[in-house]
Coordinates of C-alpha atoms and ligand atoms in Angstrom, one line a residue:
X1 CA -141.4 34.8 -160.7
X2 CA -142.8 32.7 -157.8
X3 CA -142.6 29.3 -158.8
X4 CA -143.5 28.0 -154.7
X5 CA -145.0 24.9 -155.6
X6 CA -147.0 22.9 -152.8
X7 CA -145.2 19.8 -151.0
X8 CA -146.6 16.6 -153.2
X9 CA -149.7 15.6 -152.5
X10 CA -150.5 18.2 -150.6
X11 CA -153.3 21.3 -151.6
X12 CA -151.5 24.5 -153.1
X13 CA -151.5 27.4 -149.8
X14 CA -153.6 30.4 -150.1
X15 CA -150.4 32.1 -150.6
X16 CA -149.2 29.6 -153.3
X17 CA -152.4 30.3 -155.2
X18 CA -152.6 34.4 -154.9
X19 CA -150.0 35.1 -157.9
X20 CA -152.4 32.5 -159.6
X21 CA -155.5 34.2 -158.5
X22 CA -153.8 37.4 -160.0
X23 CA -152.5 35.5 -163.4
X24 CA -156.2 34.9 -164.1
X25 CA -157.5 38.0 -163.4
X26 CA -155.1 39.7 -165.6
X27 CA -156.2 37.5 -168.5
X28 CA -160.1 38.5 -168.1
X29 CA -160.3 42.0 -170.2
X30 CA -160.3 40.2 -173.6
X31 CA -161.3 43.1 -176.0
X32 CA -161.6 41.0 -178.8
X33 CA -163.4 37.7 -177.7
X34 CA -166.9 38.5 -177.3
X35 CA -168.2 40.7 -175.2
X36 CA -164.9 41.8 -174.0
X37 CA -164.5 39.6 -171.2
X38 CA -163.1 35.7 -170.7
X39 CA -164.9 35.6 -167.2
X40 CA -168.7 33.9 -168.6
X41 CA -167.0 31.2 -171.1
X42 CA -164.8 30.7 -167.8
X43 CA -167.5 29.7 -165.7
X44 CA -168.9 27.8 -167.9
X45 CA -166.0 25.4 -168.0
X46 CA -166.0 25.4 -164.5
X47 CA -169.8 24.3 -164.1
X48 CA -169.4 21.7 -166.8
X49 CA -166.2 20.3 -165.6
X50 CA -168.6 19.8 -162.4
X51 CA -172.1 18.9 -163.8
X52 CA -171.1 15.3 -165.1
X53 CA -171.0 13.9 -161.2
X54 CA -173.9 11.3 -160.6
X55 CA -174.1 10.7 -156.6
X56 CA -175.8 7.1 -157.1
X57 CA -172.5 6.1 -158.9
X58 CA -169.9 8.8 -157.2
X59 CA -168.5 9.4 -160.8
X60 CA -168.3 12.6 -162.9
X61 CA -167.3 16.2 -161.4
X62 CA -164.6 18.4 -161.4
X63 CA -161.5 16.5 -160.5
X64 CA -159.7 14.4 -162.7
X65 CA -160.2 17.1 -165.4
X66 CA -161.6 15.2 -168.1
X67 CA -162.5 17.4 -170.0
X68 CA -158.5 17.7 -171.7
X69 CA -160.0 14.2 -173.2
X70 CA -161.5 13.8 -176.7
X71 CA -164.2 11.5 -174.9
X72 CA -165.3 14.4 -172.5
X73 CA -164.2 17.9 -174.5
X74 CA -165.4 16.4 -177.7
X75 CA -169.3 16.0 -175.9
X76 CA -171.1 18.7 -178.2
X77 CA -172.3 20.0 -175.0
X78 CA -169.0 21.4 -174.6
X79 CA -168.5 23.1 -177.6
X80 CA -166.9 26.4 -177.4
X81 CA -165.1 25.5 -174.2
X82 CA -161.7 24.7 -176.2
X83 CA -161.7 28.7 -176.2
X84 CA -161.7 28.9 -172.0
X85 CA -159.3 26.1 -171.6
X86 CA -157.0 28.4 -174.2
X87 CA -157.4 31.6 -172.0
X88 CA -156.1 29.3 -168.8
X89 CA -153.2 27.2 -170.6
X90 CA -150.1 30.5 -170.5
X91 CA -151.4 30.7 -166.5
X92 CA -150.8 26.7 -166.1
X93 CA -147.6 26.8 -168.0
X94 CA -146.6 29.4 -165.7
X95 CA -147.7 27.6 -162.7
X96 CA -147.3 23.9 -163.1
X97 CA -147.8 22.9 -159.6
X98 CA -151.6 23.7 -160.3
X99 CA -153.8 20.7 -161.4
X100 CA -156.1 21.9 -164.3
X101 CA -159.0 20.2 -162.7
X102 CA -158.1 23.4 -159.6
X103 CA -157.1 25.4 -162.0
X104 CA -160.3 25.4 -164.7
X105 CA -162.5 25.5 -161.1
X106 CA -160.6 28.5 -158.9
X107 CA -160.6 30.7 -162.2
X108 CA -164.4 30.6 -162.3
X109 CA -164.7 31.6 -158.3
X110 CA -161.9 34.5 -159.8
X111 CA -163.8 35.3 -162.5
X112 CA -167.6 35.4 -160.4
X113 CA -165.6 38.0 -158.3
X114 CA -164.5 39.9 -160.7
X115 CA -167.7 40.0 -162.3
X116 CA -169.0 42.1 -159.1
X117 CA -170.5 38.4 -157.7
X118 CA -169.7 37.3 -154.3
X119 CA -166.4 35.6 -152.9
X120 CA -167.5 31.8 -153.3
X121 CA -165.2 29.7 -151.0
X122 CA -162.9 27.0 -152.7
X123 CA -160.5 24.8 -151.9
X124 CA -158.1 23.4 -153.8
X125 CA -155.7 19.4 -154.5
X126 CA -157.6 17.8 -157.0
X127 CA -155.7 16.0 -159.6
X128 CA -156.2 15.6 -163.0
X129 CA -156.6 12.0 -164.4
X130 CA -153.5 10.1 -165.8
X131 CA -155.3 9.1 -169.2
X132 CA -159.6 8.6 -170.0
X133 CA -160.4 6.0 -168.2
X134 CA -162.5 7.7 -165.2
X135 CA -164.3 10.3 -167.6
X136 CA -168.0 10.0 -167.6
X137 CA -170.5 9.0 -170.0
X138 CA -171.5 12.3 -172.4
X139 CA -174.6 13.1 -172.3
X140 CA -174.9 14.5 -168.3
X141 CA -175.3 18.1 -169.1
X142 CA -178.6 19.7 -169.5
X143 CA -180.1 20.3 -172.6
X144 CA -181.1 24.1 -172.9
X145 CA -184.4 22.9 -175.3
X146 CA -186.5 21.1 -172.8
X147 CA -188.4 22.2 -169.9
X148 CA -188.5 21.8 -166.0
X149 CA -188.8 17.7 -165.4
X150 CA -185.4 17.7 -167.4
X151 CA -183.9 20.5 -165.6
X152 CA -184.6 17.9 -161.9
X153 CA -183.5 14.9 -163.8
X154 CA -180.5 16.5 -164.3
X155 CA -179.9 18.0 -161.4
X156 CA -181.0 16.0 -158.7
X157 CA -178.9 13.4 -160.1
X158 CA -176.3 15.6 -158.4
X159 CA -177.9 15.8 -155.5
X160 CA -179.1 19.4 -155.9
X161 CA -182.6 20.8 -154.6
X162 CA -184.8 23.2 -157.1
X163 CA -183.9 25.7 -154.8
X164 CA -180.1 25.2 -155.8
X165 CA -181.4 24.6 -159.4
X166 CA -182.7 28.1 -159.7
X167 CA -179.8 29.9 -157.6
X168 CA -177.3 28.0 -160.4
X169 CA -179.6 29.1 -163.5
X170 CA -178.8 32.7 -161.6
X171 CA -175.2 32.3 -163.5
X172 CA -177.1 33.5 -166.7
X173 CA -176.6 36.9 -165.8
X174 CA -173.6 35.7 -167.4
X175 CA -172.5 35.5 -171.3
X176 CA -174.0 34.4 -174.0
X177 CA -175.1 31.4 -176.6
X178 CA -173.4 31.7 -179.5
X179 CA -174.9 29.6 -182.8
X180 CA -171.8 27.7 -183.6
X181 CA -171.6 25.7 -180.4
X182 CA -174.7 25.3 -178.7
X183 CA -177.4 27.0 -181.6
X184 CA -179.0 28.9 -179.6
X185 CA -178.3 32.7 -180.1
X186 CA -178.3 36.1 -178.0
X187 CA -177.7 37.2 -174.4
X188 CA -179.8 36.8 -171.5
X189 CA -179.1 40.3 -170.4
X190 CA -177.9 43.7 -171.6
X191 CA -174.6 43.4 -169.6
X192 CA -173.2 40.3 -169.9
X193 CA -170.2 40.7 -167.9
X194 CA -171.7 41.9 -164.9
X195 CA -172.8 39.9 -162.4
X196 CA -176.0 40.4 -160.8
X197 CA -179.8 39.5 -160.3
X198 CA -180.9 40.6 -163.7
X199 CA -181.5 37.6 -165.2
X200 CA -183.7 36.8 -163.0
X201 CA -185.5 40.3 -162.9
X202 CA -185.6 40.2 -166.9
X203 CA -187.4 36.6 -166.6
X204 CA -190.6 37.9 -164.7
X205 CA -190.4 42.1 -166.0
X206 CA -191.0 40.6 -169.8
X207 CA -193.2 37.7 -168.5
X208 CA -195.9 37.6 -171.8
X209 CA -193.7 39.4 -174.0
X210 CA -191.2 36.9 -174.3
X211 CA -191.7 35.4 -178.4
X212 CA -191.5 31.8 -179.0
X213 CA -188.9 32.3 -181.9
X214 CA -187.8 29.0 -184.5
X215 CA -183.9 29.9 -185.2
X216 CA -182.7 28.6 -189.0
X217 CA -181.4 25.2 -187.4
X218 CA -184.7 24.6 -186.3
X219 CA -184.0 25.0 -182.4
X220 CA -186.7 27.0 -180.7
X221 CA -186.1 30.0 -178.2
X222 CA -187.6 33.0 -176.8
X223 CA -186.7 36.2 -177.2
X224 CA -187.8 40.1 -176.3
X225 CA -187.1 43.5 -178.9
X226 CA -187.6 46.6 -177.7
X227 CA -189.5 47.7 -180.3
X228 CA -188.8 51.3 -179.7
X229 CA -185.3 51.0 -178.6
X230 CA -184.6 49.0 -182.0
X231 CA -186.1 51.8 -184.1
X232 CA -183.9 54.6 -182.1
X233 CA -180.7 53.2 -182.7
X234 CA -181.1 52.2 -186.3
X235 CA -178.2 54.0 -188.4
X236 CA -176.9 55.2 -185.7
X237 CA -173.9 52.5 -184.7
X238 CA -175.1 49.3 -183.0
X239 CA -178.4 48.2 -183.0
X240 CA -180.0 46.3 -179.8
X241 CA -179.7 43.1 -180.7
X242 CA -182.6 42.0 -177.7
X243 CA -182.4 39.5 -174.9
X244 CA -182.8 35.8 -175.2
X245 CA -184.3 33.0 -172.7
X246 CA -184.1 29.2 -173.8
X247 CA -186.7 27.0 -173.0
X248 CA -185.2 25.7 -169.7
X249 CA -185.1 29.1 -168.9
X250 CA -188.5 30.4 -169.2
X251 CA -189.4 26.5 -167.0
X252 CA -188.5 28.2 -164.1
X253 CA -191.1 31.1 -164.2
X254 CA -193.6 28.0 -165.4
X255 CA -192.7 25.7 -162.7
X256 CA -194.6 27.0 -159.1
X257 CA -191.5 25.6 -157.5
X258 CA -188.8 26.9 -159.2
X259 CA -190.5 30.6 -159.6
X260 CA -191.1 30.9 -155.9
X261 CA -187.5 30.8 -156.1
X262 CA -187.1 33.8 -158.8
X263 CA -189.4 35.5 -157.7
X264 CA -187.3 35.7 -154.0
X265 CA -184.0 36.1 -156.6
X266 CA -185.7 39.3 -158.3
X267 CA -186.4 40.9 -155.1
X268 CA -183.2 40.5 -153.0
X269 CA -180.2 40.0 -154.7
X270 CA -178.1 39.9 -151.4
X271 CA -179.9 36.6 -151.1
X272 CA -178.8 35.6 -154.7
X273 CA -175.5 36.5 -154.2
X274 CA -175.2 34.0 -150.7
X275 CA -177.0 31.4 -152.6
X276 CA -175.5 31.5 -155.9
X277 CA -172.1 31.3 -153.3
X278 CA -173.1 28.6 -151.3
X279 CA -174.7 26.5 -154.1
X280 CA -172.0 27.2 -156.9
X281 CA -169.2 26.2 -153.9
X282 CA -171.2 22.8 -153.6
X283 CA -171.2 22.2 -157.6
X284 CA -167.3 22.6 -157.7
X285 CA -167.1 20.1 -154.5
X286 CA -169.5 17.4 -156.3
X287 CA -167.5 14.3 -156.1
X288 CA -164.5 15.0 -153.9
X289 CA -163.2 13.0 -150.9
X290 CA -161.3 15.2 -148.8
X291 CA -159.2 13.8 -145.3
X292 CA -159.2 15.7 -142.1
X293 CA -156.7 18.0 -143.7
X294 CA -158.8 18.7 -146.7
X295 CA -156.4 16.6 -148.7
X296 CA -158.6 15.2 -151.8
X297 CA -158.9 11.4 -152.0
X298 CA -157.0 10.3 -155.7
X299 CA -155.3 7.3 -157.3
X300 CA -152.2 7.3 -155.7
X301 CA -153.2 8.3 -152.1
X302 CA -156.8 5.7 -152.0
X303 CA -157.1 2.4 -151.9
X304 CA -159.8 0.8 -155.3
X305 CA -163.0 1.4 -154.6
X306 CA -162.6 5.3 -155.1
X307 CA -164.5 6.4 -158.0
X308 CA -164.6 3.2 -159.3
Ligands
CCH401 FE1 -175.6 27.6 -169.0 N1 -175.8 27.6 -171.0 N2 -177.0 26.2 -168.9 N3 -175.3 27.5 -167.0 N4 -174.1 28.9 -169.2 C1 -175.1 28.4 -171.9 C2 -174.2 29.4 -171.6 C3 -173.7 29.6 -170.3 C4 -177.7 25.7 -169.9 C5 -177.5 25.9 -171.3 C6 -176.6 26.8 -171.7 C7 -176.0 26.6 -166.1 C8 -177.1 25.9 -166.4 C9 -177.6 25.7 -167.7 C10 -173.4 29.5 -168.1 C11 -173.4 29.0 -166.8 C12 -174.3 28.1 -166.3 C13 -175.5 28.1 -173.2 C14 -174.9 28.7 -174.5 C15 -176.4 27.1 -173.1 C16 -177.2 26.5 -174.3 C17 -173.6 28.0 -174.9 C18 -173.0 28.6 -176.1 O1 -173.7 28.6 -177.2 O2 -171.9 29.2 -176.0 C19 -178.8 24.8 -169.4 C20 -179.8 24.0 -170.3 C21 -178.7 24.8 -168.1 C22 -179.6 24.1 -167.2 O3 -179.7 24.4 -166.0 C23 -175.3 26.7 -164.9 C24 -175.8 25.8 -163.7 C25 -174.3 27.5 -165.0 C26 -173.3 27.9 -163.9 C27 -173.5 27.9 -162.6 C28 -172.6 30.6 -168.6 C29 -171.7 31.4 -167.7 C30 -172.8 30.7 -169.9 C31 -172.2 31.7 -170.9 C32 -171.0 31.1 -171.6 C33 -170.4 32.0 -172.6 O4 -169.5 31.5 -173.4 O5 -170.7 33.2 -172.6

């Protein structure tokens, strides 16, 4: 077993981290969770393990992984993430040298891959915190029921651009909202575990047949039925369940900023897959210091002022 662990303080090698690389993508066909896959809720831990940073403050993001804390992981925003943090725990006990905060990050860029998405560059030495006293406030993730103004609040507070806002929403090719963790319900699009531009084809294709829908717990989505399709397949095995948008969703097709942006997505998804790359490589970088040797600024190695 290659146990190689990197000299202390220094970044795991890109040969250190290729049986780790390998350990994750052997754990992605999950044939009972979902739809088969651990890739989506996998990049979802990844994006919000890096959507908490706040530039004005230089707080949040993905090192430190505070997310193994009750005061981040129990943020309902985060609900259903336990279940990715689950799938990585046999590849950390198997390679301890790994911090989770590189670990929970590099399995997403693994996972994107997988997927069929592009290679997005990541580098690797962050540490996780010693105990809860860096994790951010809750309350820095977007919430899916609100509409474009939110989706810059939130955003530029990272330092992101609605061009990068739309590339990111891209990840919605992915997965799915399930109705005991966030309440909303459905997939985006009909293969979830595939990456591609889809989503963002789907947005504009069903443009004006998307339905305003009010789901038992009173949380408001859209959604589109192939009528026909549903009628086919009835009695015959598994009926299409349809494709869902939430509200922050469907703001990018409303928003003239952000759609000029879909609209470039829908048509070209070469130029998805370099953006989502490029953009999705800046979210897992939010907040990290690195040295000439791309050694990551932490406790131990910084004098106080870091993150503080
Ligand atoms: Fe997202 N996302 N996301 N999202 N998301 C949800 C699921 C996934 C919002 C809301 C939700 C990004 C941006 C946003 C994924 C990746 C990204 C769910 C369902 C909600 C709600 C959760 C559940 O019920 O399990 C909102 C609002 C925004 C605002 O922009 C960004 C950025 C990314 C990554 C780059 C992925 C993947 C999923 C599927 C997770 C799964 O378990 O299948």
């Amino acid at each position: 077993m290659p146990q190689d662990a990197p000299a202390p303080g220094a970044a795991p090698t890109a040969e250190q981290l290729e049986p780790v690389k390998a350990a994750v993508r052997a754990l992605l066909h999950q044939p009972e969770y979902d739809d088969g896959s651990a890739g989506p809720v996998l990049v979802r831990l990844a994006w919000h393990s890096a959507g908490t940073y706040c530039k004005e403050t230089n707080t949040g993001g993905s090192n430190g992984a505070g997310m193994r804390y009750e005061k981040e992981g129990g943020d309902p925003a985060n609900a259903g993430l336990q279940h990715a943090r689950a799938f990585l725990e046999p590849v950390k006990s198997q390679f301890p040298f790994i911090s989770y905060a590189d670990l929970w990050t590099l399995a997403a860029t693994v996972a994107v891959a997988e997927m069929g998405g592009p290679a997005v560059p990541w580098q690797g030495g962050r540490t996780d915190y010693a105990d809860d006293a860096k994790v951010p406030p809750r309350g820095r993730l977007p919430d899916g029921a609100q509409g474009a103004d939110h989706l810059r609040f939130i955003f530029y507070r990272m330092g992101f651009s609605d061009q990068e806002i739309v590339a990111l929403s891209g990840a919605h090719n992915l997965g799915r909202c399930h109705g005991d963790r966030s309440g909303f319900e459905g997939k985006w699009v009909n293969n979830p575990t595939r990456f591609s531009n889809q989503y963002f084809k789907l947005l504009l294709k069903f443009e004006g047949e998307w339905k305003k829908t009010t789901l038992a717990n009173g949380l408001q989505q859209f959604v589109y039925v192939d009528e026909d399709l549903a009628a086919g397949e009835e009695g015959e095995g598994e009926k299409e369940e349809g494709l869902m948008m939430l509200p922050t969703d469907m703001s990018l097709i409303s928003d003239p900023k952000f759609r000029a942006w879909v609209e470039k997505y829908a048509a070209d998804q070469d130029l998805f897959f370099r953006d989502f790359a490029a953009v999705f490589a800046k979210l897992l970088e939010l907040g990290i210091q690195r040295d000439a040797q791309g050694r990551v600024a932490n406790e131990e190695n910084v004098e106080d002022g870091y993150r503080s």
